[in-house]
Amino acid sequence: MVTAVGLLAGVLTTACWWPQLHRSWRTRSTDDLSWSYLVMLALGVGLWVVYGIAMGDPAVTIANTVTFAALAVLIGIKVRSVRGVKG
């Protein structure tokens, strides 16, 4: 039961990234996302992945790994945007 709650929480908090990721991918713009926000959040989520692995908690590990991947894509889009690379 507790794992199911954790997995549901992970699905919901991870899924919240998809609209932003989709918008950023479509527009190729991340102007509204600050570097400090993206970097601090990515580091925090990365540490949650480490914690989840260390604790053997699949809900924490999976949810944060997927979230970290979404953040990595957003950061990649932002880097390309800053460099002026289109498409």
Short mmCIF file of N, CA, C and O in Angstrom, two decimals:
data_model
loop_
_atom_site.label_atom_id
_atom_site.label_comp_id
_atom_site.label_asym_id
_atom_site.label_seq_id
_atom_site.Cartn_x
_atom_site.Cartn_y
_atom_site.Cartn_z
N MET A 1 0.82 -1.20 0.00
CA MET A 1 0.00 0.00 0.00
C MET A 1 0.86 1.27 0.00
O MET A 1 0.61 2.18 -0.76
N VAL A 2 1.88 1.31 0.84
CA VAL A 2 2.74 2.48 0.92
C VAL A 2 3.49 2.68 -0.40
O VAL A 2 3.61 3.80 -0.89
N THR A 3 3.97 1.58 -0.98
CA THR A 3 4.67 1.69 -2.27
C THR A 3 3.73 2.20 -3.35
O THR A 3 4.12 3.02 -4.19
N ALA A 4 2.48 1.76 -3.34
CA ALA A 4 1.50 2.22 -4.32
C ALA A 4 1.27 3.73 -4.19
O ALA A 4 1.18 4.44 -5.20
N VAL A 5 1.19 4.22 -2.97
CA VAL A 5 1.02 5.66 -2.74
C VAL A 5 2.25 6.40 -3.27
O VAL A 5 2.13 7.43 -3.95
N GLY A 6 3.42 5.87 -2.99
CA GLY A 6 4.66 6.48 -3.47
C GLY A 6 4.73 6.49 -4.99
O GLY A 6 5.15 7.49 -5.59
N LEU A 7 4.33 5.40 -5.61
CA LEU A 7 4.34 5.34 -7.07
C LEU A 7 3.34 6.32 -7.68
O LEU A 7 3.64 7.00 -8.66
N LEU A 8 2.14 6.43 -7.08
CA LEU A 8 1.15 7.38 -7.57
C LEU A 8 1.66 8.82 -7.42
O LEU A 8 1.54 9.63 -8.34
N ALA A 9 2.25 9.12 -6.28
CA ALA A 9 2.83 10.45 -6.06
C ALA A 9 3.92 10.72 -7.10
O ALA A 9 3.99 11.82 -7.67
N GLY A 10 4.73 9.72 -7.37
CA GLY A 10 5.78 9.87 -8.37
C GLY A 10 5.23 10.11 -9.76
O GLY A 10 5.75 10.95 -10.51
N VAL A 11 4.19 9.40 -10.13
CA VAL A 11 3.57 9.58 -11.45
C VAL A 11 3.02 11.00 -11.57
O VAL A 11 3.25 11.68 -12.59
N LEU A 12 2.35 11.48 -10.56
CA LEU A 12 1.76 12.81 -10.61
C LEU A 12 2.81 13.91 -10.66
O LEU A 12 2.71 14.84 -11.47
N THR A 13 3.83 13.82 -9.81
CA THR A 13 4.84 14.88 -9.78
C THR A 13 5.75 14.83 -11.01
O THR A 13 6.28 15.85 -11.43
N THR A 14 5.92 13.66 -11.57
CA THR A 14 6.72 13.54 -12.79
C THR A 14 5.92 14.00 -14.00
O THR A 14 6.44 14.69 -14.88
N ALA A 15 4.65 13.66 -14.06
CA ALA A 15 3.80 14.03 -15.19
C ALA A 15 3.62 15.54 -15.29
O ALA A 15 3.38 16.06 -16.39
N CYS A 16 3.77 16.26 -14.20
CA CYS A 16 3.60 17.71 -14.26
C CYS A 16 4.64 18.36 -15.17
O CYS A 16 4.44 19.48 -15.64
N TRP A 17 5.74 17.69 -15.45
CA TRP A 17 6.79 18.24 -16.30
C TRP A 17 6.46 18.17 -17.78
O TRP A 17 7.01 18.92 -18.58
N TRP A 18 5.60 17.25 -18.16
CA TRP A 18 5.37 17.03 -19.59
C TRP A 18 4.77 18.24 -20.30
O TRP A 18 5.19 18.54 -21.43
N PRO A 19 3.81 18.97 -19.73
CA PRO A 19 3.32 20.16 -20.45
C PRO A 19 4.42 21.20 -20.70
O PRO A 19 4.51 21.77 -21.79
N GLN A 20 5.28 21.43 -19.69
CA GLN A 20 6.37 22.39 -19.87
C GLN A 20 7.38 21.88 -20.89
O GLN A 20 7.86 22.62 -21.74
N LEU A 21 7.70 20.62 -20.80
CA LEU A 21 8.65 20.02 -21.74
C LEU A 21 8.10 20.09 -23.16
O LEU A 21 8.81 20.48 -24.09
N HIS A 22 6.83 19.77 -23.33
CA HIS A 22 6.19 19.82 -24.65
C HIS A 22 6.21 21.24 -25.20
O HIS A 22 6.56 21.46 -26.37
N ARG A 23 5.85 22.21 -24.37
CA ARG A 23 5.84 23.61 -24.80
C ARG A 23 7.24 24.07 -25.19
O ARG A 23 7.43 24.71 -26.22
N SER A 24 8.21 23.75 -24.36
CA SER A 24 9.59 24.17 -24.64
C SER A 24 10.12 23.50 -25.91
O SER A 24 10.84 24.12 -26.69
N TRP A 25 9.78 22.25 -26.10
CA TRP A 25 10.21 21.52 -27.29
C TRP A 25 9.57 22.15 -28.54
O TRP A 25 10.24 22.37 -29.54
N ARG A 26 8.26 22.42 -28.45
CA ARG A 26 7.52 22.96 -29.58
C ARG A 26 8.00 24.37 -29.94
O ARG A 26 8.21 24.68 -31.11
N THR A 27 8.18 25.23 -28.95
CA THR A 27 8.56 26.62 -29.20
C THR A 27 10.07 26.82 -29.25
O THR A 27 10.54 27.87 -29.68
N ARG A 28 10.81 25.82 -28.78
CA ARG A 28 12.27 25.93 -28.67
C ARG A 28 12.67 27.13 -27.80
O ARG A 28 13.70 27.75 -28.01
N SER A 29 11.83 27.44 -26.81
CA SER A 29 12.08 28.58 -25.94
C SER A 29 11.97 28.16 -24.48
O SER A 29 11.02 27.51 -24.08
N THR A 30 12.97 28.55 -23.73
CA THR A 30 12.96 28.33 -22.29
C THR A 30 13.29 29.65 -21.58
O THR A 30 13.82 29.65 -20.47
N ASP A 31 12.97 30.74 -22.23
CA ASP A 31 13.31 32.07 -21.70
C ASP A 31 12.74 32.31 -20.30
O ASP A 31 13.34 33.03 -19.51
N ASP A 32 11.59 31.72 -20.00
CA ASP A 32 10.96 31.94 -18.70
C ASP A 32 11.53 31.06 -17.59
O ASP A 32 11.13 31.18 -16.43
N LEU A 33 12.44 30.17 -17.93
CA LEU A 33 13.04 29.28 -16.93
C LEU A 33 14.44 29.76 -16.61
O LEU A 33 15.31 29.81 -17.49
N SER A 34 14.69 30.12 -15.35
CA SER A 34 16.00 30.64 -14.98
C SER A 34 17.00 29.49 -14.84
O SER A 34 16.65 28.35 -14.52
N TRP A 35 18.25 29.83 -15.10
CA TRP A 35 19.33 28.84 -14.96
C TRP A 35 19.41 28.34 -13.52
O TRP A 35 19.59 27.14 -13.29
N SER A 36 19.32 29.24 -12.55
CA SER A 36 19.45 28.81 -11.15
C SER A 36 18.34 27.83 -10.79
O SER A 36 18.58 26.84 -10.09
N TYR A 37 17.13 28.08 -11.25
CA TYR A 37 16.02 27.17 -11.00
C TYR A 37 16.30 25.80 -11.59
O TYR A 37 16.17 24.77 -10.91
N LEU A 38 16.67 25.75 -12.85
CA LEU A 38 16.91 24.47 -13.52
C LEU A 38 18.06 23.70 -12.88
O LEU A 38 17.95 22.49 -12.65
N VAL A 39 19.15 24.39 -12.59
CA VAL A 39 20.33 23.72 -12.02
C VAL A 39 20.05 23.21 -10.61
O VAL A 39 20.35 22.06 -10.28
N MET A 40 19.47 24.06 -9.77
CA MET A 40 19.19 23.62 -8.39
C MET A 40 18.19 22.48 -8.36
O MET A 40 18.35 21.51 -7.60
N LEU A 41 17.16 22.58 -9.19
CA LEU A 41 16.16 21.50 -9.23
C LEU A 41 16.78 20.20 -9.75
O LEU A 41 16.55 19.13 -9.19
N ALA A 42 17.59 20.29 -10.79
CA ALA A 42 18.24 19.09 -11.34
C ALA A 42 19.17 18.46 -10.30
O ALA A 42 19.19 17.23 -10.15
N LEU A 43 19.93 19.27 -9.58
CA LEU A 43 20.81 18.73 -8.54
C LEU A 43 20.00 18.07 -7.43
O LEU A 43 20.34 16.98 -6.96
N GLY A 44 18.92 18.72 -7.00
CA GLY A 44 18.07 18.15 -5.96
C GLY A 44 17.43 16.84 -6.39
O GLY A 44 17.43 15.85 -5.65
N VAL A 45 16.91 16.82 -7.61
CA VAL A 45 16.29 15.60 -8.13
C VAL A 45 17.34 14.50 -8.28
O VAL A 45 17.08 13.34 -7.97
N GLY A 46 18.53 14.87 -8.74
CA GLY A 46 19.63 13.89 -8.83
C GLY A 46 19.96 13.28 -7.48
O GLY A 46 20.19 12.07 -7.37
N LEU A 47 19.96 14.11 -6.45
CA LEU A 47 20.21 13.58 -5.10
C LEU A 47 19.07 12.68 -4.62
O LEU A 47 19.31 11.69 -3.92
N TRP A 48 17.83 12.98 -5.02
CA TRP A 48 16.72 12.09 -4.70
C TRP A 48 16.90 10.74 -5.38
O TRP A 48 16.55 9.70 -4.80
N VAL A 49 17.43 10.73 -6.58
CA VAL A 49 17.72 9.46 -7.27
C VAL A 49 18.73 8.65 -6.45
O VAL A 49 18.54 7.47 -6.19
N VAL A 50 19.80 9.31 -6.03
CA VAL A 50 20.82 8.64 -5.21
C VAL A 50 20.20 8.11 -3.92
O VAL A 50 20.44 6.97 -3.52
N TYR A 51 19.39 8.92 -3.28
CA TYR A 51 18.71 8.51 -2.04
C TYR A 51 17.81 7.31 -2.30
O TYR A 51 17.82 6.33 -1.53
N GLY A 52 17.02 7.36 -3.36
CA GLY A 52 16.12 6.25 -3.68
C GLY A 52 16.86 4.96 -3.91
O GLY A 52 16.44 3.89 -3.46
N ILE A 53 17.99 5.04 -4.61
CA ILE A 53 18.82 3.85 -4.84
C ILE A 53 19.37 3.34 -3.52
O ILE A 53 19.31 2.14 -3.23
N ALA A 54 19.91 4.25 -2.71
CA ALA A 54 20.51 3.86 -1.43
C ALA A 54 19.49 3.21 -0.49
O ALA A 54 19.80 2.27 0.24
N MET A 55 18.25 3.72 -0.54
CA MET A 55 17.20 3.19 0.34
C MET A 55 16.48 2.00 -0.28
O MET A 55 15.64 1.38 0.38
N GLY A 56 16.77 1.71 -1.53
CA GLY A 56 16.09 0.61 -2.21
C GLY A 56 14.61 0.91 -2.43
O GLY A 56 13.77 0.02 -2.40
N ASP A 57 14.31 2.18 -2.69
CA ASP A 57 12.92 2.61 -2.86
C ASP A 57 12.64 2.85 -4.34
O ASP A 57 13.05 3.86 -4.90
N PRO A 58 11.93 1.91 -4.98
CA PRO A 58 11.70 2.05 -6.42
C PRO A 58 10.84 3.26 -6.78
O PRO A 58 11.06 3.87 -7.83
N ALA A 59 9.90 3.64 -5.94
CA ALA A 59 9.04 4.79 -6.24
C ALA A 59 9.87 6.06 -6.33
O ALA A 59 9.74 6.84 -7.28
N VAL A 60 10.72 6.29 -5.36
CA VAL A 60 11.57 7.48 -5.35
C VAL A 60 12.57 7.43 -6.50
O VAL A 60 12.76 8.43 -7.21
N THR A 61 13.17 6.29 -6.72
CA THR A 61 14.18 6.15 -7.76
C THR A 61 13.60 6.37 -9.15
O THR A 61 14.12 7.17 -9.94
N ILE A 62 12.51 5.70 -9.47
CA ILE A 62 11.92 5.78 -10.81
C ILE A 62 11.39 7.18 -11.10
O ILE A 62 11.68 7.77 -12.14
N ALA A 63 10.60 7.71 -10.17
CA ALA A 63 9.99 9.02 -10.39
C ALA A 63 11.05 10.09 -10.60
O ALA A 63 10.95 10.93 -11.51
N ASN A 64 12.07 10.07 -9.79
CA ASN A 64 13.09 11.11 -9.88
C ASN A 64 14.03 10.90 -11.06
O ASN A 64 14.55 11.86 -11.62
N THR A 65 14.23 9.67 -11.49
CA THR A 65 15.02 9.42 -12.69
C THR A 65 14.32 9.98 -13.92
O THR A 65 14.94 10.63 -14.77
N VAL A 66 13.01 9.75 -14.01
CA VAL A 66 12.24 10.28 -15.15
C VAL A 66 12.20 11.81 -15.10
O VAL A 66 12.37 12.48 -16.12
N THR A 67 12.01 12.37 -13.91
CA THR A 67 12.01 13.82 -13.77
C THR A 67 13.37 14.40 -14.14
O THR A 67 13.46 15.42 -14.83
N PHE A 68 14.44 13.74 -13.72
CA PHE A 68 15.79 14.20 -14.06
C PHE A 68 15.99 14.20 -15.58
O PHE A 68 16.58 15.13 -16.14
N ALA A 69 15.48 13.17 -16.25
CA ALA A 69 15.59 13.10 -17.71
C ALA A 69 14.84 14.26 -18.36
O ALA A 69 15.35 14.88 -19.31
N ALA A 70 13.65 14.57 -17.86
CA ALA A 70 12.88 15.70 -18.41
C ALA A 70 13.63 17.01 -18.19
O ALA A 70 13.69 17.86 -19.10
N LEU A 71 14.22 17.17 -17.02
CA LEU A 71 15.00 18.38 -16.75
C LEU A 71 16.22 18.47 -17.65
O LEU A 71 16.59 19.55 -18.11
N ALA A 72 16.85 17.34 -17.91
CA ALA A 72 18.02 17.32 -18.79
C ALA A 72 17.63 17.79 -20.19
O ALA A 72 18.37 18.54 -20.84
N VAL A 73 16.46 17.37 -20.67
CA VAL A 73 15.99 17.82 -21.98
C VAL A 73 15.73 19.33 -21.95
O VAL A 73 16.14 20.05 -22.87
N LEU A 74 15.07 19.82 -20.90
CA LEU A 74 14.82 21.26 -20.79
C LEU A 74 16.13 22.05 -20.77
O LEU A 74 16.25 23.10 -21.41
N ILE A 75 17.10 21.55 -20.03
CA ILE A 75 18.40 22.23 -19.98
C ILE A 75 19.06 22.21 -21.35
O ILE A 75 19.63 23.21 -21.79
N GLY A 76 18.94 21.08 -22.05
CA GLY A 76 19.48 21.00 -23.41
C GLY A 76 18.82 21.99 -24.34
O GLY A 76 19.49 22.66 -25.15
N ILE A 77 17.50 22.14 -24.24
CA ILE A 77 16.78 23.12 -25.06
C ILE A 77 17.24 24.53 -24.72
O ILE A 77 17.46 25.36 -25.60
N LYS A 78 17.43 24.79 -23.42
CA LYS A 78 17.88 26.13 -23.00
C LYS A 78 19.28 26.41 -23.52
O LYS A 78 19.56 27.53 -23.99
N VAL A 79 20.17 25.45 -23.46
CA VAL A 79 21.54 25.64 -23.98
C VAL A 79 21.48 25.96 -25.47
O VAL A 79 22.15 26.90 -25.94
N ARG A 80 20.69 25.20 -26.22
CA ARG A 80 20.57 25.46 -27.66
C ARG A 80 19.97 26.84 -27.92
O ARG A 80 20.38 27.53 -28.84
N SER A 81 19.00 27.24 -27.09
CA SER A 81 18.36 28.54 -27.25
C SER A 81 19.36 29.67 -27.00
O SER A 81 19.40 30.65 -27.73
N VAL A 82 20.16 29.52 -25.96
CA VAL A 82 21.16 30.53 -25.62
C VAL A 82 22.19 30.65 -26.75
O VAL A 82 22.63 31.74 -27.09
N ARG A 83 22.55 29.53 -27.34
CA ARG A 83 23.53 29.52 -28.44
C ARG A 83 22.93 29.97 -29.77
O ARG A 83 23.63 30.13 -30.73
N GLY A 84 21.60 30.07 -29.80
CA GLY A 84 20.93 30.52 -31.02
C GLY A 84 20.75 29.41 -32.05
O GLY A 84 20.52 29.69 -33.22
N VAL A 85 20.82 28.15 -31.62
CA VAL A 85 20.63 27.03 -32.53
C VAL A 85 19.15 26.79 -32.72
O VAL A 85 18.40 26.67 -31.75
N LYS A 86 18.69 26.74 -33.94
CA LYS A 86 17.28 26.50 -34.25
C LYS A 86 17.10 25.07 -34.74
O LYS A 86 17.94 24.53 -35.41
N GLY A 87 15.89 24.51 -34.41
CA GLY A 87 15.52 23.18 -34.90
C GLY A 87 16.32 22.17 -34.30
O GLY A 87 16.48 21.11 -34.19
#
